[in-house]
């Protein structure tokens, strides 16, 4: 089967982007952005390629998409967003740029046309210096790339409709555009990149206002508690800003001792710093105040697991899974707990569930491979490590793992057949 040309551009681009951009690699953050994206995709019907979402570890307020469905959101955008709905607005917009082939529709005689650059990559084939140079240029160009007014309006119109259909408040898209505009008015010298790459004109705002009116949104939907603040705290912790996070939330907790969110987020920061005892106290108080806090049962499960309170950890994961039985992270971290307890068989099952629920995430098959390794099932172990490498666009490593796996399992075994197909597909698509 031939690989879709845009899917191929995307894959090549991702390989280069991994080398040139620092990406946030935290399972909570990655899964959060991925889930918002997939929620929007779920109302859009069949897709011609796999969408992938990444968070670039830079404070810029920016986002961009590449033909073939690779979408990059900057940390700065997550830090400055005021609701998950605002992120959904940006992702809806970027998904439409990719889905409706906006870059191809823009291509013309323009000598620095991005599609031209991406085309060079395809024509270049091998990993030669020229192809690598073109990738670098394409990467730089994509970050600064701006579409025509007509395509921007189309991305807004359809993006807002789909985000609303997916259950997000479409007015968040408008509030985001307005906040951008205000920021530009306040400090004109400091125009957010997102405005350069997606020019904001009064007609963009007017257009989104019109769509929202046509959608007949009356009052905010009950979306449940917004997970965004927890993500913003995790991002700050990842940047080793934990002292200021702890200071800020300790102050909040002393002012508002019954604020469940403040206690929960303080606990997250304390856990990150290894202060298990106060973290535990704050989690337990936060949960008593509001058991519906997003992520709290999973966070508590991980803490109890770390301090060896395995019974409490299992109870917390059971609650987490009852509330969100299709949440891959609940299974991923349950798997970690089971590994700690040396219950490798159940750990493997938990990782397998995580992998089935989130089939494009590379971490679950990686953990699964490692557990099979511990269980001395090396053929299965190499197979899942190969799957994980494939999802990380590490084709050469994937090939090596698959070849090791098939040598152990034999080509006639059921899994051997599957691996043979994986190897064929890898060979067919080349580089
Ligand atoms: Zn745009």
Short mmCIF file of C-alpha atoms and ligand atoms in Angstrom, two decimals:
data_model
loop_
_atom_site.label_atom_id
_atom_site.label_comp_id
_atom_site.label_asym_id
_atom_site.label_seq_id
_atom_site.Cartn_x
_atom_site.Cartn_y
_atom_site.Cartn_z
CA UNK A 1 0.00 0.00 0.00
CA UNK A 2 1.31 3.43 -0.96
CA UNK A 3 1.77 5.96 1.79
CA UNK A 4 -0.29 9.13 1.40
CA UNK A 5 2.14 11.85 0.17
CA UNK A 6 1.06 14.32 2.83
CA UNK A 7 1.36 11.67 5.55
CA UNK A 8 4.89 11.14 4.29
CA UNK A 9 5.70 14.86 4.45
CA UNK A 10 4.40 14.87 8.00
CA UNK A 11 6.48 11.88 9.04
CA UNK A 12 9.67 13.33 7.56
CA UNK A 13 8.92 16.66 9.15
CA UNK A 14 8.41 15.08 12.58
CA UNK A 15 11.78 13.36 12.38
CA UNK A 16 13.48 16.68 11.74
CA UNK A 17 11.35 18.62 14.21
CA UNK A 18 12.42 16.22 16.98
CA UNK A 19 16.03 17.20 16.36
CA UNK A 20 15.46 20.92 16.02
CA UNK A 21 12.65 21.69 18.45
CA UNK A 22 12.60 20.88 22.13
CA UNK A 23 9.32 19.10 22.79
CA UNK A 24 7.56 18.77 26.12
CA UNK A 25 7.62 15.11 27.09
CA UNK A 26 5.27 14.77 30.02
CA UNK A 27 2.53 12.15 29.66
CA UNK A 28 -0.12 14.34 31.36
CA UNK A 29 0.56 17.33 29.10
CA UNK A 30 0.88 15.27 25.93
CA UNK A 31 -2.29 13.36 26.65
CA UNK A 32 -4.22 16.53 27.52
CA UNK A 33 -3.47 18.21 24.18
CA UNK A 34 -3.98 14.96 22.31
CA UNK A 35 -7.39 14.40 23.89
CA UNK A 36 -8.63 17.88 23.04
CA UNK A 37 -7.48 17.35 19.45
CA UNK A 38 -9.07 13.91 19.20
CA UNK A 39 -12.33 15.12 20.69
CA UNK A 40 -12.58 17.59 17.80
CA UNK A 41 -11.50 14.99 15.25
CA UNK A 42 -14.17 12.61 16.56
CA UNK A 43 -16.94 14.73 15.03
CA UNK A 44 -15.19 15.21 11.69
CA UNK A 45 -15.80 11.84 10.07
CA UNK A 46 -13.18 9.60 8.46
CA UNK A 47 -9.66 11.03 8.16
CA UNK A 48 -7.16 10.53 5.40
CA UNK A 49 -4.15 10.54 7.74
CA UNK A 50 -3.24 10.11 11.41
CA UNK A 51 -3.20 13.39 13.32
CA UNK A 52 -0.40 13.85 15.82
CA UNK A 53 -0.16 16.59 18.44
CA UNK A 54 3.03 17.94 20.02
CA UNK A 55 3.91 20.64 22.54
CA UNK A 56 6.99 22.73 21.72
CA UNK A 57 8.85 23.71 24.88
CA UNK A 58 9.08 27.44 24.14
CA UNK A 59 7.33 30.39 25.71
CA UNK A 60 6.13 31.74 22.36
CA UNK A 61 2.41 32.08 21.88
CA UNK A 62 2.19 30.03 18.72
CA UNK A 63 0.84 26.95 16.97
CA UNK A 64 1.21 25.53 13.48
CA UNK A 65 0.31 22.49 11.45
CA UNK A 66 2.11 20.56 8.71
CA UNK A 67 0.44 18.82 5.77
CA UNK A 68 -0.44 15.29 6.81
CA UNK A 69 -1.75 16.22 10.23
CA UNK A 70 1.23 16.94 12.50
CA UNK A 71 0.18 19.77 14.77
CA UNK A 72 2.51 21.71 17.07
CA UNK A 73 1.30 23.88 19.95
CA UNK A 74 3.76 26.01 21.91
CA UNK A 75 4.05 25.86 25.68
CA UNK A 76 3.45 29.63 25.76
CA UNK A 77 0.01 29.13 24.29
CA UNK A 78 -0.93 26.62 26.98
CA UNK A 79 0.46 28.95 29.64
CA UNK A 80 -1.52 31.91 28.42
CA UNK A 81 -4.80 30.19 27.54
CA UNK A 82 -7.64 30.92 29.92
CA UNK A 83 -9.63 27.75 29.28
CA UNK A 84 -9.38 24.41 27.55
CA UNK A 85 -11.95 25.82 25.12
CA UNK A 86 -9.35 28.34 23.94
CA UNK A 87 -6.93 25.51 23.18
CA UNK A 88 -9.76 23.69 21.39
CA UNK A 89 -10.30 26.78 19.23
CA UNK A 90 -6.64 26.82 18.19
CA UNK A 91 -6.54 23.06 17.54
CA UNK A 92 -9.77 23.20 15.53
CA UNK A 93 -8.23 25.94 13.39
CA UNK A 94 -4.97 24.03 12.85
CA UNK A 95 -6.77 20.77 12.11
CA UNK A 96 -8.69 22.50 9.32
CA UNK A 97 -5.47 23.87 7.78
CA UNK A 98 -4.22 20.27 7.57
CA UNK A 99 -7.48 18.52 6.73
CA UNK A 100 -8.36 20.88 3.90
CA UNK A 101 -4.83 20.84 2.44
CA UNK A 102 -4.41 24.58 2.84
CA UNK A 103 -0.69 24.51 2.18
CA UNK A 104 -1.18 22.76 -1.15
CA UNK A 105 -3.92 25.20 -2.09
CA UNK A 106 -1.51 28.05 -1.48
CA UNK A 107 1.32 26.71 -3.57
CA UNK A 108 2.17 28.73 -6.59
CA UNK A 109 5.12 30.22 -8.37
CA UNK A 110 6.35 31.64 -5.05
CA UNK A 111 10.02 30.56 -4.89
CA UNK A 112 9.98 30.15 -1.10
CA UNK A 113 6.70 28.29 -1.15
CA UNK A 114 6.73 25.93 1.77
CA UNK A 115 5.17 23.18 -0.23
CA UNK A 116 8.05 23.57 -2.67
CA UNK A 117 10.48 23.03 0.17
CA UNK A 118 8.55 20.06 1.43
CA UNK A 119 8.48 18.74 -2.13
CA UNK A 120 12.29 18.91 -2.20
CA UNK A 121 12.37 16.70 0.82
CA UNK A 122 10.27 14.13 -0.97
CA UNK A 123 12.28 14.34 -4.17
CA UNK A 124 15.55 14.25 -2.21
CA UNK A 125 14.67 10.84 -0.78
CA UNK A 126 17.81 9.80 1.07
CA UNK A 127 19.26 11.43 4.15
CA UNK A 128 21.66 13.57 2.11
CA UNK A 129 22.85 16.95 3.28
CA UNK A 130 20.62 18.68 0.77
CA UNK A 131 17.47 16.96 2.01
CA UNK A 132 18.42 17.73 5.60
CA UNK A 133 18.98 21.37 4.68
CA UNK A 134 15.59 21.53 3.01
CA UNK A 135 13.99 20.06 6.11
CA UNK A 136 15.64 22.68 8.26
CA UNK A 137 14.42 25.43 5.96
CA UNK A 138 10.95 23.96 5.84
CA UNK A 139 10.90 23.85 9.61
CA UNK A 140 11.93 27.49 9.89
CA UNK A 141 9.43 28.47 7.21
CA UNK A 142 6.56 26.59 8.82
CA UNK A 143 7.01 28.45 12.06
CA UNK A 144 6.72 31.75 10.26
CA UNK A 145 4.25 30.63 7.67
CA UNK A 146 1.17 32.67 7.04
CA UNK A 147 -1.90 31.68 5.05
CA UNK A 148 -4.14 33.87 2.93
CA UNK A 149 -7.06 35.69 4.47
CA UNK A 150 -9.51 33.37 2.73
CA UNK A 151 -7.88 30.23 4.15
CA UNK A 152 -7.69 31.78 7.63
CA UNK A 153 -11.39 32.52 7.54
CA UNK A 154 -12.13 28.99 6.35
CA UNK A 155 -10.02 27.52 9.17
CA UNK A 156 -11.90 29.67 11.70
CA UNK A 157 -15.35 28.97 10.29
CA UNK A 158 -14.99 25.19 10.17
CA UNK A 159 -12.76 24.96 13.24
CA UNK A 160 -15.28 26.80 15.40
CA UNK A 161 -18.16 24.70 14.09
CA UNK A 162 -16.35 21.45 14.80
CA UNK A 163 -15.16 22.50 18.24
CA UNK A 164 -18.75 23.40 19.15
CA UNK A 165 -20.00 20.07 17.82
CA UNK A 166 -17.32 18.36 19.91
CA UNK A 167 -18.77 19.97 23.04
CA UNK A 168 -16.50 22.98 23.57
CA UNK A 169 -17.89 26.46 24.05
CA UNK A 170 -17.22 28.18 20.69
CA UNK A 171 -17.07 31.54 22.44
CA UNK A 172 -13.68 30.50 23.78
CA UNK A 173 -12.31 30.80 20.23
CA UNK A 174 -13.52 34.38 20.15
CA UNK A 175 -12.16 35.23 23.59
CA UNK A 176 -8.77 33.90 22.49
CA UNK A 177 -8.71 36.05 19.35
CA UNK A 178 -9.75 39.08 21.35
CA UNK A 179 -7.10 38.46 24.00
CA UNK A 180 -4.49 38.26 21.24
CA UNK A 181 -5.68 41.51 19.78
CA UNK A 182 -5.59 43.19 23.17
CA UNK A 183 -2.07 41.96 23.77
CA UNK A 184 -1.02 43.46 20.45
CA UNK A 185 -2.67 46.77 21.32
CA UNK A 186 -0.95 46.87 24.72
CA UNK A 187 2.52 46.08 23.48
CA UNK A 188 2.69 46.57 19.71
CA UNK A 189 6.41 45.83 19.65
CA UNK A 190 5.74 42.41 21.09
CA UNK A 191 3.24 40.92 18.67
CA UNK A 192 2.56 37.27 19.51
CA UNK A 193 3.89 34.94 16.80
CA UNK A 194 0.46 33.44 16.40
CA UNK A 195 -0.67 36.78 15.04
CA UNK A 196 2.12 36.87 12.49
CA UNK A 197 1.42 33.39 11.26
CA UNK A 198 -2.36 33.67 11.44
CA UNK A 199 -3.00 37.33 10.73
CA UNK A 200 -5.70 38.75 12.93
CA UNK A 201 -7.91 41.18 11.22
CA UNK A 202 -11.14 42.63 12.32
CA UNK A 203 -12.86 40.38 9.80
CA UNK A 204 -11.52 37.29 11.55
CA UNK A 205 -13.17 38.41 14.77
CA UNK A 206 -16.34 39.46 12.95
CA UNK A 207 -16.47 36.15 11.12
CA UNK A 208 -16.15 34.12 14.33
CA UNK A 209 -18.82 36.29 15.97
CA UNK A 210 -21.13 35.51 13.08
CA UNK A 211 -20.57 31.76 13.27
CA UNK A 212 -21.18 31.76 16.99
CA UNK A 213 -24.45 33.59 16.49
CA UNK A 214 -25.47 31.06 13.82
CA UNK A 215 -24.65 28.23 16.26
CA UNK A 216 -27.14 29.59 18.75
CA UNK A 217 -25.07 29.09 21.86
CA UNK A 218 -27.07 30.40 24.74
CA UNK A 219 -25.22 29.85 27.94
CA UNK A 220 -21.99 28.14 28.86
CA UNK A 221 -22.31 24.39 28.68
CA UNK A 222 -21.54 22.37 31.73
CA UNK A 223 -18.14 21.11 30.64
CA UNK A 224 -17.20 20.07 34.14
CA UNK A 225 -14.12 21.37 35.93
CA UNK A 226 -11.44 22.58 33.53
CA UNK A 227 -8.19 20.57 33.65
CA UNK A 228 -6.16 23.50 32.24
CA UNK A 229 -4.88 24.92 35.56
CA UNK A 230 -3.46 21.56 36.56
CA UNK A 231 -1.67 21.42 33.20
CA UNK A 232 -0.28 24.91 33.71
CA UNK A 233 1.10 23.89 37.09
CA UNK A 234 2.66 20.74 35.61
CA UNK A 235 4.29 22.87 32.88
CA UNK A 236 5.80 25.15 35.49
CA UNK A 237 7.07 22.18 37.46
CA UNK A 238 8.63 20.74 34.32
CA UNK A 239 10.48 24.05 33.98
CA UNK A 240 11.70 23.69 37.57
CA UNK A 241 9.66 26.59 38.79
CA UNK A 242 8.44 24.53 41.76
CA UNK A 243 9.57 26.92 44.51
CA UNK A 244 7.45 29.72 43.14
CA UNK A 245 4.52 27.37 42.46
CA UNK A 246 4.66 26.13 46.03
CA UNK A 247 4.95 29.66 47.43
CA UNK A 248 1.99 30.84 45.36
CA UNK A 249 -0.27 27.94 46.25
CA UNK A 250 0.71 27.88 49.93
CA UNK A 251 -0.44 31.47 50.09
CA UNK A 252 -3.69 30.62 48.32
CA UNK A 253 -4.34 27.69 50.65
CA UNK A 254 -3.75 29.80 53.73
CA UNK A 255 -6.16 32.43 52.39
CA UNK A 256 -8.76 29.94 51.16
CA UNK A 257 -8.30 26.71 53.11
CA UNK A 258 -11.47 25.24 51.61
CA UNK A 259 -10.43 25.79 48.00
CA UNK A 260 -10.08 22.27 46.59
CA UNK A 261 -8.21 23.38 43.47
CA UNK A 262 -5.55 25.28 45.42
CA UNK A 263 -4.97 22.30 47.73
CA UNK A 264 -4.85 19.84 44.86
CA UNK A 265 -2.34 21.89 42.86
CA UNK A 266 -0.20 22.55 45.93
CA UNK A 267 -0.12 18.79 46.47
CA UNK A 268 0.95 18.24 42.86
CA UNK A 269 3.88 20.63 43.37
CA UNK A 270 4.83 19.11 46.73
CA UNK A 271 4.76 15.63 45.22
CA UNK A 272 7.00 16.84 42.41
CA UNK A 273 9.49 18.07 45.04
CA UNK A 274 9.37 14.75 46.85
CA UNK A 275 7.50 16.17 49.87
CA UNK A 276 5.21 13.17 50.13
CA UNK A 277 3.75 13.78 53.59
CA UNK A 278 2.36 17.30 53.03
CA UNK A 279 1.36 16.32 49.49
CA UNK A 280 -0.68 13.42 50.85
CA UNK A 281 -2.41 15.66 53.39
CA UNK A 282 -3.35 18.22 50.76
CA UNK A 283 -4.56 15.61 48.28
CA UNK A 284 -6.78 14.03 50.92
CA UNK A 285 -8.23 17.39 51.97
CA UNK A 286 -8.74 18.48 48.36
CA UNK A 287 -10.51 15.26 47.54
CA UNK A 288 -12.77 15.55 50.58
CA UNK A 289 -13.68 19.08 49.44
CA UNK A 290 -14.32 18.15 45.81
CA UNK A 291 -14.05 14.53 44.67
CA UNK A 292 -14.60 15.57 41.03
CA UNK A 293 -11.30 17.45 40.68
CA UNK A 294 -9.84 16.47 37.30
CA UNK A 295 -6.96 14.04 37.68
CA UNK A 296 -6.99 13.94 41.47
CA UNK A 297 -7.57 10.21 41.88
CA UNK A 298 -4.80 9.42 39.40
CA UNK A 299 -2.44 11.85 41.16
CA UNK A 300 -3.25 10.25 44.52
CA UNK A 301 -2.79 6.77 43.08
CA UNK A 302 0.69 7.74 41.92
CA UNK A 303 1.60 9.27 45.28
CA UNK A 304 0.36 6.27 47.28
CA UNK A 305 2.23 4.02 44.88
CA UNK A 306 5.46 6.00 45.40
CA UNK A 307 5.24 5.79 49.19
CA UNK A 308 4.37 2.10 49.17
CA UNK A 309 0.71 2.45 50.26
CA UNK A 310 -0.31 -0.08 47.64
CA UNK A 311 -3.80 -0.77 48.97
CA UNK A 312 -4.69 2.94 48.97
CA UNK A 313 -3.10 3.29 45.55
CA UNK A 314 -5.32 0.55 44.11
CA UNK A 315 -8.40 2.17 45.62
CA UNK A 316 -7.45 5.51 44.07
CA UNK A 317 -6.91 3.97 40.62
CA UNK A 318 -10.20 2.10 40.92
CA UNK A 319 -11.96 5.41 41.55
CA UNK A 320 -10.07 7.02 38.68
CA UNK A 321 -11.09 4.21 36.33
CA UNK A 322 -14.68 4.25 37.46
CA UNK A 323 -14.87 7.95 36.59
CA UNK A 324 -12.88 7.63 33.34
CA UNK A 325 -12.77 4.02 32.15
CA UNK A 326 -11.35 5.00 28.76
CA UNK A 327 -8.53 7.20 30.07
CA UNK A 328 -5.25 5.66 28.91
CA UNK A 329 -3.20 7.41 31.62
CA UNK A 330 -5.21 5.70 34.37
CA UNK A 331 -4.07 2.35 32.95
CA UNK A 332 -0.51 3.56 32.32
CA UNK A 333 0.02 4.60 35.94
CA UNK A 334 -1.86 1.57 37.27
CA UNK A 335 0.68 -0.43 35.28
CA UNK A 336 3.51 1.36 37.12
CA UNK A 337 1.91 0.46 40.44
CA UNK A 338 1.56 -3.19 39.44
CA UNK A 339 5.18 -3.26 38.31
CA UNK A 340 6.25 -1.92 41.70
CA UNK A 341 4.29 -4.74 43.30
CA UNK A 342 6.08 -7.11 40.93
CA UNK A 343 2.77 -8.21 39.44
CA UNK A 344 4.16 -8.22 35.92
CA UNK A 345 1.31 -10.08 34.25
CA UNK A 346 -1.31 -7.56 35.35
CA UNK A 347 1.09 -4.70 34.64
CA UNK A 348 1.39 -5.94 31.06
CA UNK A 349 -2.40 -6.05 30.77
CA UNK A 350 -2.70 -2.51 32.11
CA UNK A 351 -0.12 -1.22 29.59
CA UNK A 352 -1.91 -3.11 26.84
CA UNK A 353 -5.18 -1.38 27.78
CA UNK A 354 -3.41 1.99 27.76
CA UNK A 355 -2.00 1.21 24.34
CA UNK A 356 -5.39 0.16 22.95
CA UNK A 357 -7.06 3.30 24.26
CA UNK A 358 -4.35 5.59 22.94
CA UNK A 359 -2.94 3.72 19.95
CA UNK A 360 -0.61 6.48 18.73
CA UNK A 361 1.04 7.15 22.11
CA UNK A 362 4.57 5.66 22.20
CA UNK A 363 4.88 5.30 25.98
CA UNK A 364 2.44 2.39 26.63
CA UNK A 365 4.06 0.01 24.10
CA UNK A 366 7.48 1.04 25.42
CA UNK A 367 6.53 0.08 28.97
CA UNK A 368 4.86 -3.07 27.68
CA UNK A 369 8.05 -4.05 25.87
CA UNK A 370 10.08 -3.49 29.03
CA UNK A 371 7.70 -5.60 31.16
CA UNK A 372 7.80 -8.45 28.64
CA UNK A 373 11.56 -8.17 28.86
CA UNK A 374 11.39 -8.62 32.65
CA UNK A 375 9.07 -11.59 32.14
CA UNK A 376 11.68 -13.11 29.83
CA UNK A 377 9.30 -12.96 26.87
CA UNK A 378 11.95 -11.31 24.73
CA UNK A 379 10.22 -11.76 21.37
CA UNK A 380 7.12 -9.95 22.57
CA UNK A 381 9.32 -7.41 24.32
CA UNK A 382 11.20 -6.49 21.15
CA UNK A 383 7.96 -6.38 19.18
CA UNK A 384 6.44 -3.73 21.49
CA UNK A 385 9.69 -1.76 21.69
CA UNK A 386 9.61 -1.74 17.89
CA UNK A 387 6.01 -0.50 17.94
CA UNK A 388 7.05 2.29 20.28
CA UNK A 389 9.98 3.25 18.03
CA UNK A 390 7.67 3.29 15.02
CA UNK A 391 5.32 5.70 16.79
CA UNK A 392 8.33 7.91 17.52
CA UNK A 393 9.31 7.88 13.83
CA UNK A 394 12.50 5.98 14.71
CA UNK A 395 12.17 3.71 11.70
CA UNK A 396 15.69 2.24 11.80
CA UNK A 397 15.38 1.29 15.47
CA UNK A 398 11.89 -0.11 14.85
CA UNK A 399 13.25 -2.28 12.04
CA UNK A 400 16.08 -3.59 14.25
CA UNK A 401 13.65 -4.43 17.07
CA UNK A 402 11.20 -6.16 14.71
CA UNK A 403 14.02 -8.22 13.23
CA UNK A 404 15.16 -9.32 16.70
CA UNK A 405 11.57 -10.16 17.61
CA UNK A 406 10.93 -12.27 14.53
CA UNK A 407 14.20 -14.16 15.02
CA UNK A 408 13.02 -15.19 18.49
CA UNK A 409 9.36 -15.84 17.71
CA UNK A 410 9.78 -17.38 14.26
CA UNK A 411 8.03 -16.08 11.14
CA UNK A 412 5.31 -18.75 11.28
CA UNK A 413 4.03 -17.82 14.76
CA UNK A 414 0.90 -15.63 14.92
CA UNK A 415 2.87 -12.61 16.12
CA UNK A 416 5.62 -13.44 13.64
CA UNK A 417 3.09 -12.93 10.84
CA UNK A 418 2.13 -9.53 12.21
CA UNK A 419 5.78 -8.52 12.50
CA UNK A 420 6.45 -9.66 8.95
CA UNK A 421 3.77 -7.26 7.78
CA UNK A 422 5.24 -4.43 9.85
CA UNK A 423 8.66 -5.05 8.30
CA UNK A 424 7.20 -5.16 4.78
CA UNK A 425 5.36 -1.87 5.35
CA UNK A 426 8.53 -0.24 6.70
CA UNK A 427 10.56 -1.44 3.72
CA UNK A 428 7.90 -0.33 1.24
CA UNK A 429 7.74 3.23 2.45
CA UNK A 430 11.51 3.66 2.52
CA UNK A 431 12.80 6.90 3.92
ZN1 LIG B 1 -4.24 29.86 10.56
#
